[in-house]
Backbone as JSON, one array per atom type, in Angstrom:
{
  "sequence": "MAFNLPVHHGWGMAGVLKFALDVVERFDAAKTPAAAGRAFFEALGPLGVRGLGVRAYDAAGGSLTAEAAPGAFAQILPRTWRGSASAKFVESLDPLPKAARRLRRAAFLWSDASPRHDPVWRKYWDALGEHGIADGTAVHLFTPGGITSRVTVAFERDAPARRERKAVELASFALIDRMLAFVPARKWGGPVLSERERDCLAFVAEGKSDAEVAAQLGIAETTAHFYIEKAKRKLGVKTRAHAVARLIAAGLL",
  "N": [[-24.19, -6.28, 28.56], [-20.97, -7.4, 29.25], [-18.41, -8.45, 26.99], [-16.25, -10.9, 27.32], [-14.45, -12.67, 26.19], [-11.13, -13.47, 25.47], [-9.18, -11.99, 22.89], [-6.86, -12.9, 20.55], [-3.94, -13.65, 18.56], [-3.2, -16.26, 18.84], [-5.19, -18.15, 18.85], [-6.66, -21.43, 18.95], [-8.54, -23.97, 17.13], [-10.6, -24.58, 18.87], [-10.89, -22.18, 20.26], [-11.79, -20.55, 18.18], [-14.32, -21.69, 17.63], [-15.55, -21.33, 20.12], [-15.63, -18.53, 20.35], [-17.27, -17.92, 18.12], [-19.66, -19.28, 18.83], [-20.31, -17.98, 21.19], [-20.85, -15.44, 20.21], [-23.08, -16.01, 18.61], [-24.87, -16.84, 20.59], [-25.39, -14.41, 21.76], [-27.03, -13.03, 19.9], [-29.05, -14.78, 19.23], [-31.47, -14.95, 20.6], [-32.75, -12.64, 19.98], [-35.47, -10.4, 19.29], [-36.1, -8.89, 17.09], [-34.93, -7.95, 13.76], [-33.23, -5.68, 13.89], [-32.42, -5.72, 16.57], [-31.04, -8.14, 16.65], [-28.94, -7.6, 14.9], [-27.64, -5.5, 16.29], [-26.83, -6.86, 18.62], [-25.04, -8.72, 17.56], [-23.11, -6.99, 16.5], [-22.17, -5.67, 18.82], [-21.09, -7.85, 20.15], [-18.83, -8.36, 18.69], [-17.14, -6.41, 19.46], [-14.5, -6.52, 20.74], [-12.85, -6.89, 18.54], [-12.64, -4.54, 17.24], [-14.76, -3.27, 15.64], [-16.36, -1.23, 13.15], [-18.64, -0.93, 11.67], [-21.72, -2.41, 10.41], [-23.53, -4.4, 8.12], [-26.44, -6.03, 7.05], [-27.93, -7.55, 4.49], [-29.96, -8.13, 1.49], [-29.82, -9.48, -1.82], [-30.76, -9.56, -5.3], [-30.86, -12.13, -7.9], [-29.33, -11.1, -9.94], [-27.47, -9.55, -8.74], [-27.95, -6.94, -7.98], [-28.84, -4.51, -5.48], [-31.59, -5.2, -3.42], [-32.81, -3.48, -1.73], [-33.03, -0.32, -0.01], [-31.73, 1.41, 2.88], [-33.53, 0.45, 5.76], [-35.65, -0.56, 4.34], [-37.74, -3.37, 3.26], [-35.87, -6.31, 3.59], [-33.46, -5.08, 4.08], [-31.96, -5.94, 6.61], [-30.42, -5.19, 8.89], [-28.42, -2.42, 9.92], [-25.56, -0.73, 10.86], [-23.79, 2.14, 11.19], [-20.77, 4.16, 10.98], [-20.64, 7.23, 12.84], [-19.95, 9.35, 11.27], [-20.83, 8.77, 8.76], [-23.44, 9.11, 7.46], [-24.89, 11.01, 4.9], [-22.48, 11.97, 3.93], [-20.15, 12.8, 1.33], [-18.14, 10.99, 0.72], [-19.17, 8.59, 1.71], [-21.38, 8.22, 0.02], [-20.01, 7.82, -2.35], [-18.66, 5.38, -1.87], [-20.9, 3.68, -1.54], [-21.96, 3.84, -4.08], [-20.26, 2.32, -5.59], [-19.95, -0.31, -4.42], [-18.54, -3.1, -4.55], [-18.85, -5.71, -3.65], [-21.02, -7.72, -4.13], [-20.53, -8.54, -6.83], [-17.94, -9.43, -6.52], [-18.25, -11.73, -4.99], [-19.17, -13.56, -6.83], [-17.06, -13.5, -8.67], [-14.77, -14.25, -7.21], [-15.61, -16.66, -6.31], [-16.1, -17.49, -3.73], [-17.7, -17.82, -0.62], [-17.07, -16.28, 1.54], [-14.99, -13.53, 2.23], [-12.37, -11.01, 2.37], [-12.82, -7.44, 2.26], [-10.65, -6.24, 1.08], [-9.8, -8.28, -0.55], [-11.71, -8.23, -2.51], [-11.38, -5.7, -3.54], [-8.49, -4.8, -4.27], [-5.99, -3.07, -2.46], [-3.61, -2.24, -3.64], [-4.24, -1.78, -6.23], [-4.62, 0.81, -8.49], [-7.14, 1.53, -9.34], [-8.81, 1.26, -7.17], [-8.0, 3.07, -5.3], [-9.2, 5.54, -4.53], [-11.51, 4.55, -3.44], [-10.62, 3.22, -1.1], [-9.51, 5.4, 0.19], [-11.81, 6.86, 0.69], [-13.2, 5.14, 2.45], [-11.39, 5.24, 4.53], [-11.79, 7.78, 5.55], [-13.78, 7.4, 7.34], [-12.73, 5.91, 9.32], [-12.4, 3.23, 8.63], [-10.61, 0.36, 7.99], [-10.58, -2.15, 6.82], [-12.65, -5.0, 5.94], [-15.04, -7.7, 6.36], [-16.86, -9.95, 4.27], [-19.67, -11.96, 3.95], [-21.49, -14.27, 2.15], [-24.62, -15.81, 1.46], [-26.41, -18.02, -0.45], [-29.76, -18.17, -1.07], [-33.12, -19.61, -1.28], [-35.19, -18.77, -4.14], [-33.63, -17.1, -5.67], [-32.27, -15.31, -4.11], [-29.56, -13.63, -2.62], [-28.11, -13.45, 0.44], [-26.32, -11.26, 2.65], [-23.71, -10.54, 4.94], [-21.84, -7.91, 6.09], [-18.95, -6.71, 7.69], [-17.31, -4.02, 9.07], [-14.02, -2.96, 9.92], [-11.95, -1.14, 12.18], [-9.26, -1.32, 12.11], [-6.65, -3.2, 10.41], [-8.01, -6.2, 9.03], [-9.03, -8.93, 11.21], [-6.83, -11.6, 12.34], [-6.33, -14.81, 10.71], [-7.7, -17.01, 12.06], [-9.34, -15.68, 13.88], [-10.85, -14.26, 12.06], [-12.17, -16.38, 10.85], [-13.9, -17.14, 12.9], [-15.58, -14.91, 12.95], [-16.75, -15.21, 10.42], [-18.12, -17.67, 10.67], [-19.99, -16.98, 12.66], [-21.32, -15.02, 11.2], [-22.65, -16.44, 9.16], [-24.48, -17.79, 10.75], [-25.9, -15.59, 11.68], [-27.19, -14.71, 9.34], [-28.98, -16.85, 8.95], [-30.56, -16.45, 11.23], [-31.68, -13.94, 10.7], [-33.16, -14.47, 8.36], [-35.12, -16.02, 9.45], [-36.88, -14.22, 10.47], [-38.44, -13.5, 8.37], [-41.3, -14.21, 6.36], [-41.51, -17.43, 4.9], [-42.45, -17.72, 2.26], [-41.89, -15.35, 1.07], [-39.18, -15.4, 0.54], [-39.02, -17.64, -0.98], [-40.25, -17.16, -3.32], [-40.43, -15.52, -6.59], [-38.16, -12.85, -7.41], [-38.91, -9.68, -7.81], [-38.76, -6.28, -8.89], [-40.29, -3.33, -7.45], [-41.47, -1.76, -9.45], [-41.7, -3.62, -11.53], [-43.54, -5.42, -10.42], [-45.73, -3.71, -10.2], [-46.31, -3.21, -12.89], [-47.04, -5.8, -13.74], [-49.27, -6.14, -12.18], [-51.14, -4.45, -13.39], [-51.21, -5.7, -15.85], [-52.49, -8.0, -15.07], [-55.02, -7.02, -14.87], [-55.75, -6.93, -17.42], [-54.7, -4.95, -19.04], [-53.04, -3.22, -21.73], [-49.65, -2.62, -22.98], [-49.51, 0.12, -23.53], [-51.61, 1.11, -21.95], [-50.75, 0.37, -19.4], [-48.47, 1.94, -19.24], [-49.64, 4.49, -19.28], [-51.02, 4.48, -16.86], [-48.91, 4.39, -15.03], [-47.41, 6.54, -15.66], [-45.2, 6.44, -17.4], [-43.05, 5.75, -20.26], [-44.32, 3.89, -23.08], [-42.56, 2.01, -24.14], [-40.92, 1.63, -21.96], [-42.62, 0.47, -20.09], [-43.11, -1.93, -21.43], [-40.54, -3.0, -21.33], [-40.19, -3.48, -18.54], [-42.15, -5.4, -18.1], [-41.33, -7.52, -19.76], [-38.88, -8.07, -18.58], [-39.7, -8.93, -16.07], [-41.01, -11.28, -16.81], [-38.83, -12.82, -17.68], [-37.44, -13.13, -15.27], [-39.26, -14.64, -13.89], [-39.28, -16.92, -15.33], [-41.01, -17.54, -17.46], [-43.03, -17.57, -20.51], [-45.3, -16.27, -21.35], [-47.59, -13.55, -20.67], [-49.83, -14.17, -19.19], [-49.03, -16.46, -17.84], [-47.05, -15.37, -16.27], [-48.5, -13.69, -14.55], [-50.04, -15.65, -13.27], [-48.04, -17.06, -11.91], [-47.11, -15.15, -10.11], [-49.39, -14.78, -8.55], [-49.61, -17.32, -7.41], [-47.37, -17.32, -5.82], [-48.12, -15.55, -3.93], [-47.66, -12.86, -4.29], [-49.15, -11.05, -5.61]],
  "CA": [[-23.39, -7.39, 29.08], [-19.6, -7.33, 28.74], [-17.97, -9.58, 26.2], [-14.96, -11.05, 27.97], [-13.59, -13.66, 25.57], [-9.88, -12.84, 25.01], [-8.94, -12.01, 21.45], [-5.43, -12.87, 20.28], [-3.6, -14.36, 17.34], [-2.84, -17.63, 19.11], [-6.37, -19.01, 18.96], [-6.79, -22.71, 18.27], [-9.88, -24.14, 16.59], [-11.56, -24.51, 19.98], [-11.14, -20.77, 20.5], [-12.62, -20.07, 17.07], [-15.69, -22.16, 17.83], [-16.09, -20.69, 21.33], [-15.95, -17.14, 20.02], [-18.43, -17.91, 17.23], [-20.85, -19.7, 19.56], [-20.65, -16.93, 22.14], [-21.48, -14.37, 19.43], [-24.41, -16.5, 18.23], [-25.71, -16.81, 21.79], [-25.77, -13.02, 22.02], [-28.11, -12.53, 19.04], [-30.0, -15.82, 18.86], [-32.76, -14.73, 21.24], [-33.25, -11.31, 19.62], [-36.87, -10.41, 18.84], [-36.23, -8.13, 15.85], [-33.68, -7.91, 13.01], [-32.36, -4.62, 14.4], [-31.84, -6.17, 17.83], [-30.06, -9.18, 16.34], [-27.77, -6.93, 14.33], [-26.97, -4.77, 17.35], [-26.18, -7.83, 19.51], [-23.9, -9.25, 16.81], [-22.12, -5.92, 16.41], [-21.57, -5.46, 20.14], [-20.3, -9.03, 20.5], [-17.55, -8.28, 17.98], [-16.44, -5.22, 19.93], [-13.06, -6.68, 20.96], [-12.12, -6.93, 17.27], [-12.55, -3.2, 16.69], [-15.69, -3.11, 14.53], [-16.81, 0.14, 12.86], [-19.95, -0.91, 11.02], [-22.33, -3.7, 10.09], [-24.65, -4.4, 7.19], [-27.03, -7.33, 6.74], [-28.81, -7.17, 3.4], [-30.32, -9.17, 0.53], [-29.62, -9.09, -3.21], [-31.42, -10.46, -6.25], [-29.96, -13.03, -8.62], [-28.47, -10.33, -10.83], [-26.46, -8.88, -7.95], [-28.36, -5.6, -7.58], [-29.42, -4.43, -4.15], [-33.05, -5.21, -3.39], [-33.38, -2.53, -0.8], [-32.26, 0.74, 0.61], [-31.78, 1.29, 4.33], [-34.82, 0.38, 6.45], [-36.67, -1.16, 3.49], [-37.78, -4.83, 3.43], [-34.67, -6.96, 3.1], [-32.31, -4.46, 4.74], [-32.24, -6.46, 7.94], [-29.78, -4.4, 9.96], [-27.34, -1.57, 9.45], [-24.93, 0.11, 11.87], [-22.81, 2.92, 10.45], [-20.02, 5.16, 11.75], [-21.39, 8.48, 13.0], [-19.58, 10.28, 10.2], [-21.19, 8.2, 7.46], [-24.67, 9.58, 6.83], [-24.89, 12.27, 4.17], [-21.16, 12.4, 3.48], [-19.84, 12.52, -0.09], [-17.32, 9.78, 0.64], [-20.06, 7.44, 1.89], [-22.14, 8.04, -1.22], [-19.08, 7.28, -3.34], [-18.48, 3.97, -1.54], [-22.14, 2.97, -1.81], [-22.19, 3.8, -5.53], [-19.4, 1.29, -6.17], [-20.32, -1.59, -3.81], [-17.98, -4.19, -5.36], [-18.91, -7.01, -2.98], [-21.83, -8.76, -4.78], [-19.83, -9.06, -8.0], [-16.74, -10.13, -6.06], [-18.64, -13.06, -4.51], [-19.22, -14.45, -8.0], [-15.76, -13.55, -9.32], [-13.85, -15.0, -6.36], [-16.2, -17.99, -6.07], [-15.99, -17.79, -2.31], [-18.81, -17.24, 0.13], [-16.54, -15.36, 2.54], [-13.72, -12.94, 1.82], [-12.11, -9.67, 2.86], [-13.07, -6.35, 1.31], [-9.41, -6.02, 0.35], [-9.75, -9.29, -1.6], [-12.61, -7.79, -3.58], [-10.89, -4.42, -4.08], [-7.1, -4.75, -3.8], [-5.48, -1.73, -2.17], [-2.5, -1.89, -4.53], [-4.77, -1.47, -7.55], [-4.96, 2.24, -8.55], [-8.58, 1.68, -9.57], [-9.53, 1.28, -5.89], [-7.35, 3.98, -4.35], [-10.19, 6.5, -4.01], [-12.45, 3.76, -2.63], [-10.03, 3.03, 0.23], [-9.39, 6.72, 0.81], [-13.15, 7.22, 1.17], [-13.45, 4.34, 3.66], [-10.5, 5.72, 5.58], [-12.36, 8.98, 6.16], [-14.71, 6.97, 8.39], [-12.02, 5.04, 10.24], [-12.53, 1.84, 8.21], [-9.37, -0.12, 7.38], [-10.9, -3.34, 6.02], [-13.92, -5.58, 6.35], [-15.34, -9.05, 5.89], [-18.15, -10.12, 3.59], [-20.12, -13.35, 3.93], [-22.68, -14.39, 1.31], [-25.34, -17.08, 1.51], [-27.38, -18.08, -1.53], [-30.98, -18.71, -0.5], [-34.14, -19.9, -2.28], [-35.86, -17.68, -4.83], [-32.69, -16.22, -6.32], [-31.81, -14.29, -3.16], [-28.25, -13.75, -1.96], [-28.05, -12.67, 1.67], [-24.94, -10.87, 2.9], [-23.3, -9.84, 6.16], [-20.56, -7.22, 5.97], [-18.47, -6.15, 8.95], [-16.2, -3.08, 8.85], [-13.08, -2.92, 11.04], [-11.2, 0.11, 12.28], [-7.86, -1.63, 11.83], [-6.58, -4.3, 9.47], [-8.92, -7.29, 9.4], [-8.48, -9.87, 12.2], [-6.03, -12.73, 11.88], [-7.13, -15.82, 10.0], [-8.61, -17.78, 12.92], [-10.35, -14.75, 14.39], [-11.75, -13.99, 10.94], [-13.01, -17.57, 10.67], [-14.96, -17.06, 13.9], [-16.54, -13.9, 12.47], [-17.47, -15.78, 9.29], [-19.07, -18.66, 11.18], [-21.08, -16.26, 13.31], [-22.06, -14.3, 10.17], [-23.58, -17.38, 8.54], [-25.57, -18.0, 11.71], [-26.71, -14.38, 11.72], [-28.07, -14.74, 8.17], [-30.07, -17.78, 9.26], [-31.45, -15.82, 12.21], [-32.4, -12.87, 10.02], [-34.16, -15.05, 7.45], [-36.22, -16.57, 10.27], [-37.84, -13.14, 10.72], [-39.17, -13.22, 7.14], [-42.13, -15.34, 5.92], [-40.78, -18.28, 3.95], [-42.87, -17.56, 0.87], [-41.27, -14.15, 0.51], [-37.87, -15.74, 0.02], [-39.12, -18.76, -1.9], [-40.89, -16.73, -4.55], [-39.61, -14.75, -7.52], [-37.69, -11.57, -6.93], [-39.24, -8.63, -8.76], [-38.72, -4.92, -8.37], [-41.61, -2.75, -7.22], [-42.03, -1.34, -10.73], [-42.06, -4.84, -12.27], [-44.79, -5.93, -9.84], [-46.79, -2.78, -10.57], [-46.67, -3.46, -14.29], [-47.77, -7.07, -13.84], [-50.58, -5.96, -11.55], [-52.02, -3.9, -14.41], [-51.38, -6.76, -16.84], [-53.51, -8.89, -14.52], [-56.32, -6.39, -15.12], [-56.0, -7.0, -18.86], [-54.26, -3.73, -19.69], [-51.96, -3.31, -22.71], [-48.46, -1.86, -22.62], [-49.83, 1.55, -23.57], [-52.46, 1.42, -20.8], [-49.89, 0.27, -18.22], [-47.63, 3.13, -19.25], [-50.46, 5.64, -18.92], [-51.32, 4.37, -15.43], [-47.71, 4.61, -14.23], [-46.74, 7.77, -16.08], [-43.91, 6.12, -18.02], [-43.16, 5.5, -21.69], [-44.82, 2.56, -23.42], [-41.42, 1.11, -24.29], [-40.42, 1.33, -20.61], [-43.56, -0.5, -19.52], [-42.85, -3.21, -22.09], [-39.26, -3.49, -20.81], [-40.39, -4.03, -17.2], [-42.97, -6.62, -18.2], [-40.49, -8.58, -20.31], [-37.87, -8.41, -17.58], [-40.4, -9.73, -15.06], [-41.24, -12.62, -17.39], [-37.56, -13.56, -17.66], [-37.16, -13.49, -13.89], [-40.22, -15.67, -13.48], [-39.04, -18.1, -16.14], [-42.21, -17.85, -18.23], [-43.03, -17.01, -21.86], [-46.5, -15.49, -21.6], [-48.0, -12.65, -19.58], [-50.8, -14.88, -18.35], [-48.29, -17.36, -16.97], [-46.37, -14.52, -15.31], [-49.5, -13.28, -13.57], [-50.4, -16.83, -12.5], [-46.95, -17.39, -11.02], [-47.1, -14.18, -9.03], [-50.53, -15.09, -7.67], [-49.27, -18.56, -6.67], [-46.35, -16.97, -4.83], [-48.69, -14.62, -2.97], [-47.07, -11.55, -4.51], [-50.07, -10.22, -6.41]],
  "C": [[-22.0, -7.32, 28.46], [-19.26, -8.6, 27.98], [-16.52, -9.84, 26.56], [-14.02, -12.04, 27.29], [-12.3, -12.99, 25.07], [-9.71, -13.01, 23.51], [-7.44, -11.91, 21.22], [-5.14, -13.76, 19.08], [-3.26, -15.82, 17.57], [-4.02, -18.58, 19.26], [-6.14, -20.36, 18.29], [-8.21, -22.82, 17.74], [-10.93, -24.1, 17.69], [-11.89, -23.07, 20.31], [-12.02, -20.15, 19.43], [-14.08, -20.43, 17.3], [-16.32, -21.49, 19.05], [-16.49, -19.25, 21.05], [-17.22, -17.09, 19.17], [-19.71, -18.25, 17.98], [-21.28, -18.65, 20.58], [-21.33, -15.76, 21.42], [-22.91, -14.77, 19.07], [-25.36, -16.44, 19.43], [-26.21, -15.4, 22.09], [-26.96, -12.58, 21.19], [-29.23, -13.53, 18.81], [-31.39, -15.6, 19.46], [-33.38, -13.37, 20.89], [-34.65, -11.42, 19.01], [-37.07, -9.68, 17.51], [-34.91, -8.19, 15.09], [-32.72, -6.86, 13.54], [-31.67, -5.05, 15.69], [-30.78, -7.25, 17.59], [-28.78, -8.56, 15.79], [-26.97, -6.2, 15.4], [-26.21, -5.73, 18.27], [-24.94, -8.42, 18.84], [-22.77, -8.23, 16.79], [-21.41, -5.72, 17.75], [-20.7, -6.64, 20.56], [-18.93, -9.01, 19.84], [-16.71, -7.1, 18.44], [-14.95, -5.4, 20.14], [-12.22, -6.67, 19.69], [-12.02, -5.55, 16.63], [-13.47, -2.97, 15.5], [-16.12, -1.65, 14.4], [-18.2, 0.18, 12.26], [-20.41, -2.32, 10.7], [-23.43, -3.49, 9.07], [-25.12, -5.81, 6.95], [-28.13, -7.06, 5.72], [-29.14, -8.37, 2.53], [-30.2, -8.61, -0.88], [-30.34, -10.06, -4.13], [-30.37, -11.23, -7.04], [-28.99, -12.3, -9.51], [-27.4, -9.56, -10.08], [-26.83, -7.49, -7.51], [-29.01, -5.6, -6.21], [-30.94, -4.4, -4.24], [-33.6, -4.02, -2.63], [-32.44, -1.38, -0.5], [-32.39, 0.56, 2.12], [-33.21, 1.32, 4.83], [-35.94, -0.14, 5.57], [-36.67, -2.67, 3.71], [-36.53, -5.47, 2.84], [-33.4, -6.35, 3.66], [-32.44, -4.78, 6.21], [-31.66, -5.6, 9.06], [-28.64, -3.59, 9.36], [-26.86, -0.7, 10.61], [-23.77, 0.81, 11.2], [-22.0, 3.81, 11.37], [-20.8, 6.47, 11.79], [-21.12, 9.46, 11.87], [-20.16, 9.9, 8.85], [-22.33, 8.93, 6.77], [-24.5, 10.94, 6.17], [-23.55, 12.71, 3.65], [-20.94, 12.0, 2.02], [-19.04, 11.23, -0.22], [-18.17, 8.52, 0.83], [-20.87, 7.16, 0.63], [-21.27, 7.43, -2.32], [-18.89, 5.78, -3.11], [-19.72, 3.17, -1.91], [-22.42, 2.86, -3.31], [-21.37, 2.71, -6.2], [-19.83, -0.11, -5.72], [-19.82, -2.79, -4.61], [-18.24, -5.59, -4.82], [-19.79, -8.05, -3.67], [-21.14, -9.38, -6.0], [-18.6, -9.86, -7.59], [-17.07, -11.54, -5.59], [-18.69, -14.04, -5.67], [-17.84, -14.6, -8.63], [-14.77, -14.41, -8.52], [-14.31, -16.42, -6.1], [-15.97, -18.44, -4.64], [-17.15, -17.12, -1.59], [-18.34, -16.2, 1.13], [-15.19, -14.84, 2.08], [-13.58, -11.56, 2.46], [-12.48, -8.64, 1.81], [-11.82, -6.11, 0.47], [-9.14, -7.12, -0.68], [-10.58, -8.85, -2.8], [-12.08, -6.56, -4.29], [-9.46, -4.21, -3.59], [-6.59, -3.32, -3.61], [-4.39, -1.29, -3.14], [-2.97, -1.52, -5.94], [-5.19, 0.01, -7.59], [-6.45, 2.49, -8.74], [-9.33, 1.88, -8.26], [-8.95, 2.26, -4.89], [-8.35, 4.95, -3.71], [-11.21, 5.79, -3.11], [-11.9, 3.6, -1.21], [-9.81, 4.36, 0.94], [-10.73, 7.15, 1.42], [-13.51, 6.44, 2.43], [-12.61, 4.84, 4.82], [-11.02, 6.97, 6.26], [-13.29, 8.64, 7.32], [-14.06, 5.96, 9.34], [-12.13, 3.57, 9.9], [-11.27, 1.42, 7.47], [-9.58, -1.34, 6.51], [-12.23, -3.88, 6.5], [-14.04, -7.0, 5.86], [-16.71, -9.05, 5.23], [-18.46, -11.61, 3.55], [-21.43, -13.41, 3.16], [-23.3, -15.77, 1.47], [-26.43, -17.04, 0.44], [-28.6, -18.84, -1.05], [-32.04, -18.89, -1.57], [-34.74, -18.64, -2.9], [-34.9, -16.69, -5.47], [-32.16, -15.12, -5.42], [-30.41, -14.62, -2.66], [-28.29, -12.85, -0.73], [-26.59, -12.41, 2.01], [-24.79, -10.19, 4.25], [-21.95, -9.2, 5.89], [-20.21, -6.6, 7.32], [-17.26, -5.27, 8.63], [-15.34, -3.02, 10.12], [-12.28, -1.63, 11.0], [-9.7, -0.08, 12.12], [-7.84, -2.78, 10.82], [-7.43, -5.47, 9.97], [-8.25, -8.26, 10.37], [-7.64, -10.96, 11.54], [-6.94, -13.85, 11.4], [-8.12, -16.54, 10.9], [-9.7, -16.88, 13.51], [-11.37, -14.43, 13.3], [-12.67, -15.17, 10.69], [-14.16, -17.57, 11.68], [-16.02, -16.05, 13.48], [-17.37, -14.47, 11.33], [-18.5, -16.8, 9.75], [-20.27, -17.98, 11.84], [-21.93, -15.51, 12.29], [-23.06, -15.21, 9.46], [-24.76, -17.65, 9.47], [-26.48, -16.79, 11.79], [-27.66, -14.31, 10.52], [-29.25, -15.66, 8.42], [-31.07, -17.16, 10.22], [-32.28, -14.73, 11.55], [-33.48, -13.42, 9.1], [-35.35, -15.63, 8.21], [-37.26, -15.5, 10.58], [-38.77, -12.92, 9.53], [-40.02, -14.42, 6.75], [-41.44, -16.12, 4.82], [-41.17, -18.0, 2.51], [-42.25, -16.32, 0.23], [-39.92, -14.48, -0.11], [-37.92, -16.88, -0.96], [-39.71, -18.35, -3.24], [-39.96, -15.95, -5.43], [-39.26, -13.38, -6.95], [-37.92, -10.52, -8.0], [-39.1, -7.27, -8.1], [-40.14, -4.41, -8.19], [-42.26, -2.35, -8.54], [-42.46, -2.54, -11.58], [-43.38, -5.41, -11.74], [-45.96, -5.02, -10.2], [-47.26, -3.02, -11.99], [-47.48, -4.74, -14.42], [-49.14, -6.98, -13.18], [-51.58, -5.39, -12.56], [-52.23, -4.89, -15.54], [-52.46, -7.73, -16.37], [-54.91, -8.35, -14.73], [-56.65, -6.35, -16.61], [-55.53, -5.78, -19.63], [-53.1, -4.0, -20.66], [-50.75, -2.53, -22.22], [-48.77, -0.37, -22.54], [-50.67, 1.96, -22.35], [-51.67, 1.35, -19.49], [-49.03, 1.52, -18.11], [-48.4, 4.36, -18.81], [-50.76, 5.64, -17.41], [-50.11, 4.75, -14.57], [-46.96, 5.89, -14.6], [-45.36, 7.55, -16.66], [-44.14, 5.88, -19.5], [-43.65, 4.08, -21.95], [-43.67, 1.55, -23.55], [-40.84, 0.72, -22.92], [-41.31, 0.31, -19.93], [-43.31, -1.88, -20.11], [-41.57, -3.84, -21.55], [-39.45, -4.15, -19.45], [-41.18, -5.33, -17.25], [-42.13, -7.77, -18.72], [-39.41, -9.02, -19.32], [-38.48, -9.27, -16.47], [-40.65, -11.15, -15.56], [-39.97, -13.45, -17.35], [-37.23, -14.01, -16.24], [-38.04, -14.65, -13.42], [-40.06, -16.96, -14.27], [-40.25, -18.52, -16.96], [-42.15, -17.15, -19.59], [-44.24, -16.13, -22.14], [-46.84, -14.61, -20.4], [-48.96, -13.34, -18.63], [-50.08, -15.79, -17.36], [-47.55, -16.54, -15.9], [-47.3, -14.1, -14.18], [-49.86, -14.46, -12.67], [-49.32, -17.19, -11.5], [-46.88, -16.43, -9.85], [-48.23, -14.44, -8.03], [-50.21, -16.3, -6.8], [-48.26, -18.27, -5.58], [-46.86, -16.01, -3.77], [-48.16, -13.21, -3.11], [-47.96, -10.62, -5.3], [-51.48, -10.36, -5.86]]
}
């Protein structure tokens, strides 16, 4: 379906809302996260989009997932992206989660997070430029269970004007809500543990010591202890028994 809403710098607030609502209408009936992401991306076509990412992060800011893993709701990349050294460099930096806390704004431009005039970020922007990306928007939503959900949109030219960008941000918040609706509530309401942390606690639930957990997982005893203690801190408990009980209550063990 063609997206015919005119895009120009003279939008009033009514135009902002119409654009945002039209975008939402495109993805609201989607049956899967991938379909919702694709509909959102195609709806933004008049703005010159190059890529889309809809992901989730834990309370510490680290990515919960890689592509196609639980929590990586949707991802659309330039054809030149996969396997390239420049893409790996960009992904290794990923300044956006930290920028959300530093800027204290839920929505901002990539160039706000990583100023082009700062020599520190010159290689970052050069790497994005190899894939035809000139700037992007990032929208963060803090959800239950210590989860931060994020929508990022990459543009092939400088980011849209302020009112057009506001429409993208409004639609991005709606897209996060739609994506979270695909996930069972208890998954997002419970504690956020890494796979290795859950594995360690699963063996703790069987009554195993640090040394026995380490032997089962093929890791050092000190490493097993580290994961168990980190899981306890995330769960907000002081004992291993309480940690196990909390995981069981959340349906994660």
